CSV table of C-alpha atoms in Angstrom, one decimal:
chain,number,residue,atom,x,y,z
A,1,UNK,CA,4.8,0.5,-14.5
A,2,UNK,CA,7.0,-2.1,-12.8
A,3,UNK,CA,10.3,-1.1,-11.3
A,4,UNK,CA,13.2,-2.7,-9.5
A,5,UNK,CA,15.1,-0.9,-6.8
A,6,UNK,CA,18.9,-0.9,-6.1
A,7,UNK,CA,18.4,-3.4,-3.3
A,8,UNK,CA,16.6,-5.8,-5.6
A,9,UNK,CA,13.0,-5.2,-4.5
A,10,UNK,CA,10.7,-5.7,-7.5
A,11,UNK,CA,7.7,-3.3,-7.5
A,12,UNK,CA,4.7,-4.2,-9.6
A,13,UNK,CA,1.9,-1.9,-10.7
A,14,UNK,CA,-1.7,-3.0,-10.2
A,15,UNK,CA,-3.7,-3.1,-12.2
A,16,UNK,CA,-0.9,-3.6,-14.7
A,17,UNK,CA,-0.9,-0.6,-17.1
A,18,UNK,CA,2.8,-0.4,-18.0
A,19,UNK,CA,3.1,-3.6,-20.0
A,20,UNK,CA,3.5,-7.3,-19.1
A,21,UNK,CA,4.3,-8.0,-15.4
A,22,UNK,CA,5.3,-11.2,-13.6
A,23,UNK,CA,2.2,-13.3,-12.8
A,24,UNK,CA,1.2,-12.8,-9.2
A,25,UNK,CA,-2.4,-13.6,-8.3
A,26,UNK,CA,-4.0,-10.5,-6.8
A,27,UNK,CA,-7.7,-10.5,-5.7
A,28,UNK,CA,-9.5,-7.4,-4.7
A,29,UNK,CA,-12.8,-6.7,-3.1
A,30,UNK,CA,-14.5,-3.3,-3.4
A,31,UNK,CA,-17.6,-1.9,-5.1
A,32,UNK,CA,-15.8,0.8,-7.1
A,33,UNK,CA,-12.2,1.4,-6.3
A,34,UNK,CA,-10.6,4.4,-7.9
A,35,UNK,CA,-7.0,4.3,-9.1
A,36,UNK,CA,-5.0,7.5,-9.0
A,37,UNK,CA,-1.7,8.0,-10.9
A,38,UNK,CA,0.6,11.0,-10.6
A,39,UNK,CA,4.2,11.6,-11.6
A,40,UNK,CA,6.6,11.3,-8.7
A,41,UNK,CA,7.7,15.0,-9.3
A,42,UNK,CA,4.5,16.1,-7.6
A,43,UNK,CA,5.5,14.4,-4.3
A,44,UNK,CA,6.7,16.6,-1.4
A,45,UNK,CA,9.2,14.0,0.0
A,46,UNK,CA,8.5,12.1,3.1
A,47,UNK,CA,9.1,8.4,3.6
A,48,UNK,CA,9.4,5.6,1.0
A,49,UNK,CA,9.8,5.8,-2.8
A,50,UNK,CA,8.1,8.9,-4.3
A,51,UNK,CA,6.9,6.9,-7.3
A,52,UNK,CA,5.1,4.5,-4.9
A,53,UNK,CA,3.4,7.3,-3.0
A,54,UNK,CA,2.4,9.2,-6.1
A,55,UNK,CA,-0.1,6.6,-7.1
A,56,UNK,CA,-2.9,5.1,-5.0
A,57,UNK,CA,-6.1,3.1,-4.8
A,58,UNK,CA,-9.0,4.7,-3.1
A,59,UNK,CA,-12.0,2.8,-1.7
A,60,UNK,CA,-10.4,-0.6,-1.6
A,61,UNK,CA,-11.8,-2.9,1.0
A,62,UNK,CA,-9.7,-6.0,0.7
A,63,UNK,CA,-6.7,-7.3,-1.2
A,64,UNK,CA,-5.2,-10.8,-1.2
A,65,UNK,CA,-1.9,-11.8,-2.7
A,66,UNK,CA,-1.7,-15.5,-3.5
A,67,UNK,CA,1.1,-18.1,-4.2
A,68,UNK,CA,3.6,-16.5,-1.8
A,69,UNK,CA,6.4,-18.4,-0.2
A,70,UNK,CA,5.5,-19.5,3.4
A,71,UNK,CA,7.4,-17.7,6.1
A,72,UNK,CA,7.7,-14.7,8.3
A,73,UNK,CA,7.6,-11.3,6.6
A,74,UNK,CA,8.0,-7.6,7.3
A,75,UNK,CA,5.2,-5.7,5.6
A,76,UNK,CA,5.6,-2.1,4.7
A,77,UNK,CA,2.4,-0.2,3.9
A,78,UNK,CA,2.9,3.0,1.8
A,79,UNK,CA,0.5,6.0,1.9
A,80,UNK,CA,0.3,9.6,0.6
A,81,UNK,CA,-2.7,11.7,1.0
A,82,UNK,CA,-4.2,13.4,-2.1
A,83,UNK,CA,-4.3,17.2,-2.8
A,84,UNK,CA,-7.1,19.1,-1.2
A,85,UNK,CA,-7.4,16.8,1.8
A,86,UNK,CA,-8.0,18.0,5.3
A,87,UNK,CA,-6.8,16.4,8.6
A,88,UNK,CA,-9.4,14.0,10.0
A,89,UNK,CA,-11.4,13.7,6.7
A,90,UNK,CA,-9.9,10.3,6.0
A,91,UNK,CA,-9.4,7.8,8.8
A,92,UNK,CA,-9.0,4.1,8.4
A,93,UNK,CA,-8.1,0.9,10.2
A,94,UNK,CA,-5.8,-1.6,8.5
A,95,UNK,CA,-5.8,-5.4,9.1
A,96,UNK,CA,-3.1,-7.9,8.0
A,97,UNK,CA,-4.0,-11.6,8.2
A,98,UNK,CA,-7.1,-10.6,10.3
A,99,UNK,CA,-5.0,-8.7,12.9
A,100,UNK,CA,-5.6,-5.0,13.3
A,101,UNK,CA,-2.2,-3.2,12.7
A,102,UNK,CA,-3.3,0.4,12.3
A,103,UNK,CA,-6.2,1.9,14.2
A,104,UNK,CA,-8.0,5.1,13.1
A,105,UNK,CA,-5.0,6.0,10.9
A,106,UNK,CA,-5.1,9.5,9.4
A,107,UNK,CA,-2.4,9.8,6.7
A,108,UNK,CA,-2.5,13.6,6.6
A,109,UNK,CA,-2.1,14.1,10.3
A,110,UNK,CA,1.1,11.9,10.2
A,111,UNK,CA,2.4,13.4,6.9
A,112,UNK,CA,1.6,17.1,7.8
A,113,UNK,CA,0.9,17.9,4.2
A,114,UNK,CA,-0.6,16.2,1.1
A,115,UNK,CA,1.5,14.3,-1.4
A,116,UNK,CA,4.0,13.3,1.3
A,117,UNK,CA,5.0,9.7,1.7
A,118,UNK,CA,4.2,7.8,4.9
A,119,UNK,CA,5.4,4.2,5.5
A,120,UNK,CA,4.2,2.0,8.3
A,121,UNK,CA,6.2,-1.2,9.0
A,122,UNK,CA,4.7,-4.3,10.6
A,123,UNK,CA,7.2,-7.1,11.5
A,124,UNK,CA,6.7,-10.8,12.0
A,125,UNK,CA,3.6,-11.3,9.7
A,126,UNK,CA,3.2,-15.0,9.2
A,127,UNK,CA,2.3,-16.0,5.6
A,128,UNK,CA,1.2,-19.5,4.6
A,129,UNK,CA,0.8,-19.0,0.9
A,130,UNK,CA,-1.3,-15.8,0.9
A,131,UNK,CA,-1.5,-12.4,2.5
A,132,UNK,CA,-4.8,-10.6,3.1
A,133,UNK,CA,-4.9,-6.9,3.7
A,134,UNK,CA,-8.3,-5.4,4.8
A,135,UNK,CA,-9.1,-1.7,5.0
A,136,UNK,CA,-12.0,-0.2,6.9
A,137,UNK,CA,-12.9,3.5,6.6
A,138,UNK,CA,-14.0,5.4,9.8
A,139,UNK,CA,-14.2,8.6,7.8
A,140,UNK,CA,-13.9,9.2,4.0
A,141,UNK,CA,-12.7,6.4,1.7
A,142,UNK,CA,-9.8,4.1,2.3
A,143,UNK,CA,-6.5,4.9,0.6
A,144,UNK,CA,-3.2,3.1,0.1
A,145,UNK,CA,-0.3,3.6,-2.3
A,146,UNK,CA,1.7,0.4,-2.0
A,147,UNK,CA,2.4,-2.9,-0.1
A,148,UNK,CA,6.0,-4.1,0.2
A,149,UNK,CA,6.7,-7.6,1.4
A,150,UNK,CA,10.2,-8.5,2.7
A,151,UNK,CA,10.7,-12.2,3.6
A,152,UNK,CA,12.6,-12.6,6.8
A,153,UNK,CA,15.5,-15.0,6.9
């Protein structure tokens, strides 16, 4: 479900399963994405909020957030590999606004163990009303747990 952190960041679940959420236009492109939900108690620590890393979408190709305020943003991408994964079995490249920001990214190699949060931060992403995230798998299916947008002053 939706959750607000102490610093005021509002996290929204997608697709919404925890009740009504604020209306934000989200468009996705994928043949058959799989949504995974786990309780945060299963997480082994790492970076980011455990309840963000505990859930994920697998097999997503593209996601666009619409009706955003124009400006410069810092984008934090949250990941946590699933149980039973092996290093190198899932490698992906990530694009924001058409620019490649992560190349051949292997979550498990970075995290060292499954169910461990990994956050990658990209600064200075220009948004003119919408943000497009594209994921390309080099091995396995794509996987991402969360996208955090922080508008720069």
